[in-house]
Amino acid sequence: MSPNSKFQHRGLLSTKSMAFESQSQNGVGVFDDISFGLAMLPKQLEINNNTESPFELRLRLPDPSLAIKDFFRTREVAEFVSGAMAGAMTKAVLAPLETIRTRMVVGVGSRNIAGSFIEVVEQQGWKGLWAGNAINMVRIVPTQAIELGTFECVKRAMTSAQEKWSKSEHPSIHIGPVTLHFSLSWISPVAVAGAAAGIVSTLACHPLEVLKDRLTVSPEDYPNLSVAVSKIYNSGGIGALYAGILPTLAGMLPYSTSYYFMYETMKKTYCIKKKKNSLNRVEMLLVGALAGFTASTISFPLEVARKRLMVGALQGKCPPNMAAAISEVIREEGLKGLYRGWGASCLKVMPSSGITWMFYEAWKDMLLANKNIL
């Protein structure tokens, strides 16, 4: 290397050193850029400055248990649990009435409550009154949880939507000189929530209803749950477990809508009249029973037709649709046939409805009273 090139090379190094020192003095340097970049890392990434490992990144994952705990502390979960517990406790007490009601509705045995009760005890013993109760318990827990939980969720959502809609400008359509304004004020959140509760719970739990009826009506052919599932599935596949789903939905819609609407309306009216914020347990029992009585009376002919369709195969004849089932009942038994078993139904529905609401409100108050509920 020539002297001139050596001089130029030394001058260049000197210039770079001066520039580096100048940047360091001004607080802006190479290591400062690295530090700034590391400062911008997410909090989940930690740098471990260890002598053995000079540069190490650690990834801190979120704790899923916290999300799970928060989920189970929500209002919705508390309402679902309350519904499940209320349903289980109610069915454990009222299983004999459910057995008698089912037998009378589908036309098996005696046509009165006392005669049906005696027949069951004579033929099957006292345990016969709880025939099918195992599947009934398995059915009612998810059914009541889904039904009551859905009712509460949809009611809150509809009420919130109405409040937001009323505060904002209503959408409208102009057709020439006519202006159509859309509003949600005429829709009852309770009625919509009741209809949604019945539909959702029916779609989710209808196979359990089919199994329960088969075990109750024909225990000799379906001695236990596994045999019932096997026979029904072999006879028609998955579709057999949803036998009568359309008439069930048709019957459930008016019942569920009127049931929840009557309960909420009577509860609100009574509280306003008595100038109180809530009902006590006895009042809940009575109001719930009256709501169940009213809804059952309105929808009972559809219930008769639904039961005929669901268990018609057991008797060797099955009407093709709900209208045909109703016509068949009227032709064979007259208009009174549409309300055959209505007394037994009310005897079962009224205490069941009252006890369910009493247990449900009690469980909900207990769970929501916890300060950890979100």
CSV table of C-alpha atoms in Angstrom, one decimal:
chain,number,residue,atom,x,y,z
A,1,MET,CA,0.0,0.0,0.0
A,2,SER,CA,1.4,3.4,-1.0
A,3,PRO,CA,2.0,6.1,1.7
A,4,ASN,CA,-0.7,8.2,0.2
A,5,SER,CA,-3.3,5.4,0.4
A,6,LYS,CA,-2.2,4.6,4.0
A,7,PHE,CA,-2.7,8.2,4.9
A,8,GLN,CA,-6.1,8.3,3.2
A,9,HIS,CA,-7.1,5.0,5.0
A,10,ARG,CA,-6.0,6.4,8.4
A,11,GLY,CA,-7.9,9.6,7.7
A,12,LEU,CA,-11.0,7.7,6.8
A,13,LEU,CA,-10.9,5.7,10.1
A,14,SER,CA,-10.3,8.9,12.0
A,15,THR,CA,-13.2,10.5,10.4
A,16,LYS,CA,-15.5,7.5,11.2
A,17,SER,CA,-14.2,7.5,14.8
A,18,MET,CA,-15.0,11.2,15.2
A,19,ALA,CA,-18.5,10.7,13.7
A,20,PHE,CA,-19.2,7.8,16.0
A,21,GLU,CA,-18.0,9.8,19.0
A,22,SER,CA,-20.1,12.7,17.9
A,23,GLN,CA,-23.2,10.5,17.6
A,24,SER,CA,-22.5,9.0,21.0
A,25,GLN,CA,-22.2,12.4,22.6
A,26,ASN,CA,-25.5,13.5,21.0
A,27,GLY,CA,-27.2,10.4,22.5
A,28,VAL,CA,-27.8,8.7,19.2
A,29,GLY,CA,-25.7,5.7,18.4
A,30,VAL,CA,-25.7,2.2,17.1
A,31,PHE,CA,-26.5,0.7,20.6
A,32,ASP,CA,-29.1,3.3,21.2
A,33,ASP,CA,-30.9,2.2,18.0
A,34,ILE,CA,-30.8,-1.4,19.2
A,35,SER,CA,-32.2,-0.4,22.6
A,36,PHE,CA,-35.0,1.5,21.0
A,37,GLY,CA,-35.9,-1.5,18.9
A,38,LEU,CA,-36.0,-3.8,21.9
A,39,ALA,CA,-38.2,-1.3,23.8
A,40,MET,CA,-40.8,-1.6,21.1
A,41,LEU,CA,-41.1,-5.4,21.6
A,42,PRO,CA,-44.5,-6.7,22.9
A,43,LYS,CA,-44.8,-7.1,26.7
A,44,GLN,CA,-45.2,-10.9,26.2
A,45,LEU,CA,-41.6,-11.0,24.8
A,46,GLU,CA,-39.0,-10.7,27.5
A,47,ILE,CA,-35.2,-10.5,27.1
A,48,ASN,CA,-33.1,-12.5,29.4
A,49,ASN,CA,-29.6,-11.0,29.8
A,50,ASN,CA,-27.7,-14.0,31.0
A,51,THR,CA,-23.9,-14.3,30.9
A,52,GLU,CA,-24.2,-17.8,29.3
A,53,SER,CA,-26.8,-16.7,26.8
A,54,PRO,CA,-26.3,-13.1,26.0
A,55,PHE,CA,-29.5,-12.8,23.9
A,56,GLU,CA,-32.6,-14.9,24.7
A,57,LEU,CA,-36.3,-14.2,24.0
A,58,ARG,CA,-39.1,-15.6,26.2
A,59,LEU,CA,-42.7,-15.8,25.0
A,60,ARG,CA,-45.3,-15.4,27.8
A,61,LEU,CA,-48.6,-17.0,26.7
A,62,PRO,CA,-51.9,-15.8,28.1
A,63,ASP,CA,-53.4,-17.9,30.9
A,64,PRO,CA,-56.5,-19.7,29.5
A,65,SER,CA,-57.8,-20.5,33.0
A,66,LEU,CA,-58.5,-16.8,33.6
A,67,ALA,CA,-60.7,-16.7,30.5
A,68,ILE,CA,-62.5,-19.8,31.6
A,69,LYS,CA,-63.1,-18.4,35.1
A,70,ASP,CA,-64.5,-15.2,33.7
A,71,PHE,CA,-66.8,-17.1,31.4
A,72,PHE,CA,-68.3,-19.1,34.2
A,73,ARG,CA,-68.8,-15.9,36.2
A,74,THR,CA,-71.0,-14.3,33.6
A,75,ARG,CA,-74.7,-13.7,34.0
A,76,GLU,CA,-75.6,-16.0,31.1
A,77,VAL,CA,-73.9,-19.0,32.7
A,78,ALA,CA,-75.6,-18.3,36.0
A,79,GLU,CA,-79.0,-18.2,34.3
A,80,PHE,CA,-78.3,-21.5,32.4
A,81,VAL,CA,-77.2,-23.2,35.6
A,82,SER,CA,-80.3,-21.9,37.4
A,83,GLY,CA,-82.6,-23.3,34.7
A,84,ALA,CA,-80.9,-26.7,34.8
A,85,MET,CA,-81.2,-26.9,38.6
A,86,ALA,CA,-84.8,-25.8,38.6
A,87,GLY,CA,-85.7,-28.3,36.0
A,88,ALA,CA,-84.0,-31.2,37.7
A,89,MET,CA,-85.6,-30.4,41.1
A,90,THR,CA,-89.0,-30.0,39.6
A,91,LYS,CA,-89.0,-33.3,37.6
A,92,ALA,CA,-87.8,-35.3,40.6
A,93,VAL,CA,-90.9,-34.3,42.5
A,94,LEU,CA,-93.5,-34.4,39.7
A,95,ALA,CA,-92.5,-37.5,37.7
A,96,PRO,CA,-95.6,-39.5,38.6
A,97,LEU,CA,-97.9,-36.8,37.2
A,98,GLU,CA,-95.9,-36.7,34.0
A,99,THR,CA,-96.3,-40.5,33.6
A,100,ILE,CA,-100.1,-40.3,34.0
A,101,ARG,CA,-100.4,-37.3,31.8
A,102,THR,CA,-98.4,-38.9,28.9
A,103,ARG,CA,-100.5,-42.1,29.1
A,104,MET,CA,-103.8,-40.2,29.0
A,105,VAL,CA,-102.8,-37.9,26.2
A,106,VAL,CA,-101.7,-40.7,23.9
A,107,GLY,CA,-104.8,-42.9,24.8
A,108,VAL,CA,-103.1,-45.7,26.8
A,109,GLY,CA,-105.2,-47.2,29.6
A,110,SER,CA,-107.8,-45.5,31.7
A,111,ARG,CA,-109.3,-42.2,30.6
A,112,ASN,CA,-109.3,-40.6,34.1
A,113,ILE,CA,-106.5,-39.7,36.5
A,114,ALA,CA,-107.4,-42.0,39.3
A,115,GLY,CA,-107.9,-45.0,37.0
A,116,SER,CA,-104.6,-44.4,35.2
A,117,PHE,CA,-102.8,-44.1,38.5
A,118,ILE,CA,-104.2,-47.4,39.8
A,119,GLU,CA,-103.4,-49.2,36.5
A,120,VAL,CA,-99.8,-48.1,36.6
A,121,VAL,CA,-99.3,-49.2,40.2
A,122,GLU,CA,-101.1,-52.6,39.5
A,123,GLN,CA,-99.1,-53.4,36.3
A,124,GLN,CA,-95.7,-52.0,37.2
A,125,GLY,CA,-95.7,-51.3,40.9
A,126,TRP,CA,-94.8,-48.0,42.4
A,127,LYS,CA,-91.7,-47.7,40.3
A,128,GLY,CA,-93.9,-47.6,37.3
A,129,LEU,CA,-94.9,-44.0,38.2
A,130,TRP,CA,-91.3,-43.1,37.6
A,131,ALA,CA,-91.0,-45.0,34.3
A,132,GLY,CA,-88.8,-43.1,32.0
A,133,ASN,CA,-87.8,-40.7,34.7
A,134,ALA,CA,-84.1,-41.3,34.1
A,135,ILE,CA,-84.3,-40.1,30.5
A,136,ASN,CA,-86.7,-37.4,31.7
A,137,MET,CA,-84.1,-36.1,34.1
A,138,VAL,CA,-81.5,-36.3,31.3
A,139,ARG,CA,-83.9,-34.4,29.1
A,140,ILE,CA,-85.1,-31.7,31.4
A,141,VAL,CA,-81.7,-30.5,32.6
A,142,PRO,CA,-80.4,-29.3,29.2
A,143,THR,CA,-83.9,-28.4,28.1
A,144,GLN,CA,-84.6,-26.1,31.0
A,145,ALA,CA,-81.1,-24.7,30.9
A,146,ILE,CA,-81.3,-23.9,27.2
A,147,GLU,CA,-84.9,-22.6,27.4
A,148,LEU,CA,-84.6,-20.3,30.4
A,149,GLY,CA,-81.1,-19.2,29.4
A,150,THR,CA,-82.3,-18.4,25.9
A,151,PHE,CA,-85.3,-16.5,27.2
A,152,GLU,CA,-83.2,-14.2,29.4
A,153,CYS,CA,-80.6,-13.6,26.7
A,154,VAL,CA,-83.1,-12.8,23.9
A,155,LYS,CA,-85.2,-10.6,26.2
A,156,ARG,CA,-82.2,-8.5,27.2
A,157,ALA,CA,-81.1,-8.2,23.6
A,158,MET,CA,-84.6,-7.2,22.3
A,159,THR,CA,-85.0,-4.7,25.1
A,160,SER,CA,-81.6,-3.2,24.4
A,161,ALA,CA,-82.3,-3.0,20.7
A,162,GLN,CA,-85.6,-1.2,21.4
A,163,GLU,CA,-83.9,1.3,23.6
A,164,LYS,CA,-81.2,2.0,21.0
A,165,TRP,CA,-83.7,2.2,18.2
A,166,SER,CA,-85.9,4.7,20.1
A,167,LYS,CA,-82.9,7.0,20.7
A,168,SER,CA,-81.9,7.0,17.0
A,169,GLU,CA,-83.8,8.1,14.0
A,170,HIS,CA,-86.1,5.4,12.8
A,171,PRO,CA,-85.5,4.2,9.2
A,172,SER,CA,-88.2,4.9,6.7
A,173,ILE,CA,-89.2,4.3,3.1
A,174,HIS,CA,-90.7,6.9,0.9
A,175,ILE,CA,-93.1,5.7,-1.8
A,176,GLY,CA,-94.4,8.7,-3.5
A,177,PRO,CA,-96.5,10.7,-1.0
A,178,VAL,CA,-96.5,7.8,1.5
A,179,THR,CA,-93.8,7.4,4.1
A,180,LEU,CA,-93.4,4.2,6.0
A,181,HIS,CA,-91.6,4.4,9.4
A,182,PHE,CA,-90.2,1.3,11.0
A,183,SER,CA,-90.3,0.9,14.7
A,184,LEU,CA,-89.7,-1.9,17.2
A,185,SER,CA,-91.9,-0.4,19.9
A,186,TRP,CA,-94.9,-2.6,19.0
A,187,ILE,CA,-92.9,-5.8,19.4
A,188,SER,CA,-92.9,-7.5,22.9
A,189,PRO,CA,-89.4,-8.5,23.9
A,190,VAL,CA,-91.0,-11.1,26.2
A,191,ALA,CA,-93.1,-12.7,23.5
A,192,VAL,CA,-90.2,-12.9,21.1
A,193,ALA,CA,-87.9,-14.3,23.8
A,194,GLY,CA,-90.5,-16.9,24.8
A,195,ALA,CA,-90.9,-18.0,21.2
A,196,ALA,CA,-87.1,-18.2,20.7
A,197,ALA,CA,-86.7,-20.2,24.0
A,198,GLY,CA,-89.3,-22.8,22.9
A,199,ILE,CA,-87.8,-23.2,19.4
A,200,VAL,CA,-84.2,-23.4,20.4
A,201,SER,CA,-84.8,-25.8,23.3
A,202,THR,CA,-87.0,-28.0,21.1
A,203,LEU,CA,-84.4,-28.3,18.3
A,204,ALA,CA,-81.7,-29.1,20.8
A,205,CYS,CA,-83.5,-31.7,22.9
A,206,HIS,CA,-86.3,-33.2,20.8
A,207,PRO,CA,-84.6,-36.7,20.6
A,208,LEU,CA,-84.6,-36.9,24.4
A,209,GLU,CA,-88.4,-36.2,24.3
A,210,VAL,CA,-88.9,-39.0,21.8
A,211,LEU,CA,-86.9,-41.4,24.0
A,212,LYS,CA,-88.8,-40.4,27.1
A,213,ASP,CA,-92.2,-41.0,25.5
A,214,ARG,CA,-91.2,-44.4,24.3
A,215,LEU,CA,-89.9,-45.5,27.7
A,216,THR,CA,-93.0,-44.1,29.4
A,217,VAL,CA,-95.7,-45.5,27.0
A,218,SER,CA,-94.1,-48.9,26.2
A,219,PRO,CA,-91.7,-50.0,28.9
A,220,GLU,CA,-92.0,-53.7,27.8
A,221,ASP,CA,-90.6,-52.9,24.4
A,222,TYR,CA,-88.1,-50.3,25.6
A,223,PRO,CA,-86.9,-51.5,29.0
A,224,ASN,CA,-84.0,-49.1,29.2
A,225,LEU,CA,-82.3,-46.1,27.5
A,226,SER,CA,-79.7,-48.0,25.4
A,227,VAL,CA,-82.3,-50.4,24.0
A,228,ALA,CA,-84.6,-47.5,23.1
A,229,VAL,CA,-81.8,-45.7,21.3
A,230,SER,CA,-80.8,-48.8,19.4
A,231,LYS,CA,-84.3,-49.7,18.3
A,232,ILE,CA,-85.3,-46.2,17.3
A,233,TYR,CA,-82.1,-45.6,15.4
A,234,ASN,CA,-82.3,-49.0,13.6
A,235,SER,CA,-85.9,-48.3,12.6
A,236,GLY,CA,-85.2,-45.0,10.9
A,237,GLY,CA,-81.8,-43.6,11.6
A,238,ILE,CA,-81.3,-40.1,13.0
A,239,GLY,CA,-84.6,-39.0,11.4
A,240,ALA,CA,-86.5,-41.4,13.7
A,241,LEU,CA,-85.1,-39.5,16.7
A,242,TYR,CA,-86.7,-36.3,15.3
A,243,ALA,CA,-90.0,-37.9,14.6
A,244,GLY,CA,-92.8,-35.3,15.0
A,245,ILE,CA,-90.4,-32.4,15.1
A,246,LEU,CA,-92.6,-30.1,12.9
A,247,PRO,CA,-95.8,-30.6,14.9
A,248,THR,CA,-93.7,-30.2,18.1
A,249,LEU,CA,-92.4,-26.9,16.9
A,250,ALA,CA,-96.0,-25.9,15.8
A,251,GLY,CA,-97.3,-26.8,19.3
A,252,MET,CA,-94.4,-25.4,21.2
A,253,LEU,CA,-94.5,-21.9,19.6
A,254,PRO,CA,-97.9,-20.8,20.9
A,255,TYR,CA,-97.3,-22.5,24.3
A,256,SER,CA,-93.9,-21.0,24.9
A,257,THR,CA,-94.9,-17.6,23.7
A,258,SER,CA,-98.0,-17.4,25.8
A,259,TYR,CA,-96.3,-19.0,28.8
A,260,TYR,CA,-93.5,-16.6,29.2
A,261,PHE,CA,-95.6,-13.6,28.1
A,262,MET,CA,-98.3,-14.4,30.8
A,263,TYR,CA,-95.7,-15.0,33.5
A,264,GLU,CA,-93.8,-11.7,32.9
A,265,THR,CA,-97.0,-9.7,32.4
A,266,MET,CA,-98.7,-11.0,35.5
A,267,LYS,CA,-95.5,-10.6,37.6
A,268,LYS,CA,-95.1,-7.0,36.4
A,269,THR,CA,-98.8,-6.1,36.9
A,270,TYR,CA,-98.9,-7.6,40.4
A,271,CYS,CA,-95.7,-5.8,41.5
A,272,ILE,CA,-97.0,-2.5,40.2
A,273,LYS,CA,-100.3,-3.0,42.0
A,274,LYS,CA,-98.7,-4.0,45.3
A,275,LYS,CA,-96.0,-1.4,44.9
A,276,LYS,CA,-93.1,-3.9,45.3
A,277,ASN,CA,-90.0,-4.6,43.4
A,278,SER,CA,-90.2,-8.4,43.2
A,279,LEU,CA,-92.4,-11.4,44.1
A,280,ASN,CA,-91.8,-13.6,47.1
A,281,ARG,CA,-91.5,-17.4,46.7
A,282,VAL,CA,-95.1,-18.2,47.3
A,283,GLU,CA,-96.2,-15.5,44.8
A,284,MET,CA,-93.8,-16.9,42.2
A,285,LEU,CA,-95.3,-20.3,42.7
A,286,LEU,CA,-98.8,-19.0,42.2
A,287,VAL,CA,-98.0,-16.7,39.2
A,288,GLY,CA,-96.0,-19.5,37.5
A,289,ALA,CA,-98.8,-22.0,38.0
A,290,LEU,CA,-101.4,-19.6,36.5
A,291,ALA,CA,-99.1,-18.9,33.5
A,292,GLY,CA,-98.7,-22.6,32.9
A,293,PHE,CA,-102.4,-23.2,33.2
A,294,THR,CA,-103.2,-20.5,30.7
A,295,ALA,CA,-100.6,-21.6,28.1
A,296,SER,CA,-101.5,-25.2,28.4
A,297,THR,CA,-105.2,-24.5,27.8
A,298,ILE,CA,-104.5,-22.5,24.7
A,299,SER,CA,-102.1,-25.0,23.1
A,300,PHE,CA,-103.5,-28.3,24.4
A,301,PRO,CA,-105.2,-29.5,21.1
A,302,LEU,CA,-101.8,-29.1,19.4
A,303,GLU,CA,-100.2,-31.1,22.2
A,304,VAL,CA,-102.7,-33.9,21.7
A,305,ALA,CA,-101.9,-34.0,18.0
A,306,ARG,CA,-98.2,-33.9,18.6
A,307,LYS,CA,-98.3,-36.9,21.0
A,308,ARG,CA,-100.4,-38.9,18.5
A,309,LEU,CA,-97.8,-38.3,15.8
A,310,MET,CA,-94.8,-39.1,18.1
A,311,VAL,CA,-96.1,-42.5,19.4
A,312,GLY,CA,-98.5,-43.4,16.5
A,313,ALA,CA,-96.0,-46.0,15.2
A,314,LEU,CA,-96.4,-47.9,18.5
A,315,GLN,CA,-100.1,-48.5,17.8
A,316,GLY,CA,-99.6,-49.4,14.1
A,317,LYS,CA,-101.0,-46.2,12.7
A,318,CYS,CA,-99.5,-42.8,12.4
A,319,PRO,CA,-101.3,-39.8,10.9
A,320,PRO,CA,-99.3,-38.1,8.1
A,321,ASN,CA,-99.5,-34.6,9.6
A,322,MET,CA,-100.8,-32.5,12.4
A,323,ALA,CA,-104.0,-31.6,10.6
A,324,ALA,CA,-104.7,-35.3,10.0
A,325,ALA,CA,-104.1,-36.1,13.6
A,326,ILE,CA,-106.5,-33.5,14.8
A,327,SER,CA,-109.1,-34.7,12.3
A,328,GLU,CA,-108.6,-38.3,13.5
A,329,VAL,CA,-109.2,-37.3,17.1
A,330,ILE,CA,-112.3,-35.3,16.3
A,331,ARG,CA,-113.7,-38.1,14.1
A,332,GLU,CA,-113.1,-40.8,16.8
A,333,GLU,CA,-113.8,-38.8,20.0
A,334,GLY,CA,-115.4,-35.5,19.0
A,335,LEU,CA,-114.2,-32.1,20.0
A,336,LYS,CA,-113.8,-33.3,23.6
A,337,GLY,CA,-111.1,-35.6,22.3
A,338,LEU,CA,-108.9,-32.6,21.7
A,339,TYR,CA,-108.9,-31.9,25.4
A,340,ARG,CA,-108.6,-35.5,26.5
A,341,GLY,CA,-106.1,-35.6,29.4
A,342,TRP,CA,-106.3,-31.8,29.8
A,343,GLY,CA,-107.1,-32.2,33.5
A,344,ALA,CA,-104.1,-34.4,34.0
A,345,SER,CA,-102.0,-32.0,32.0
A,346,CYS,CA,-103.1,-29.0,34.1
A,347,LEU,CA,-102.5,-31.1,37.3
A,348,LYS,CA,-98.9,-31.6,36.0
A,349,VAL,CA,-98.2,-28.3,34.3
A,350,MET,CA,-99.5,-26.0,37.0
A,351,PRO,CA,-97.3,-27.3,39.9
A,352,SER,CA,-94.5,-27.9,37.5
A,353,SER,CA,-94.6,-24.3,36.1
A,354,GLY,CA,-94.9,-22.8,39.6
A,355,ILE,CA,-92.2,-24.9,41.2
A,356,THR,CA,-89.8,-24.3,38.2
A,357,TRP,CA,-90.1,-20.5,38.4
A,358,MET,CA,-89.8,-20.6,42.2
A,359,PHE,CA,-86.6,-22.7,42.0
A,360,TYR,CA,-85.3,-20.8,39.0
A,361,GLU,CA,-85.7,-17.4,40.6
A,362,ALA,CA,-84.2,-18.7,43.9
A,363,TRP,CA,-81.1,-20.1,42.2
A,364,LYS,CA,-80.7,-17.0,40.0
A,365,ASP,CA,-80.9,-14.7,43.0
A,366,MET,CA,-78.3,-16.8,44.8
A,367,LEU,CA,-75.9,-17.0,41.9
A,368,LEU,CA,-76.2,-13.4,40.8
A,369,ALA,CA,-75.9,-12.1,44.4
A,370,ASN,CA,-72.3,-13.2,44.3
A,371,LYS,CA,-70.2,-10.2,43.7
A,372,ASN,CA,-67.9,-12.1,41.3
A,373,ILE,CA,-70.8,-12.4,38.7
A,374,LEU,CA,-70.0,-10.2,35.8
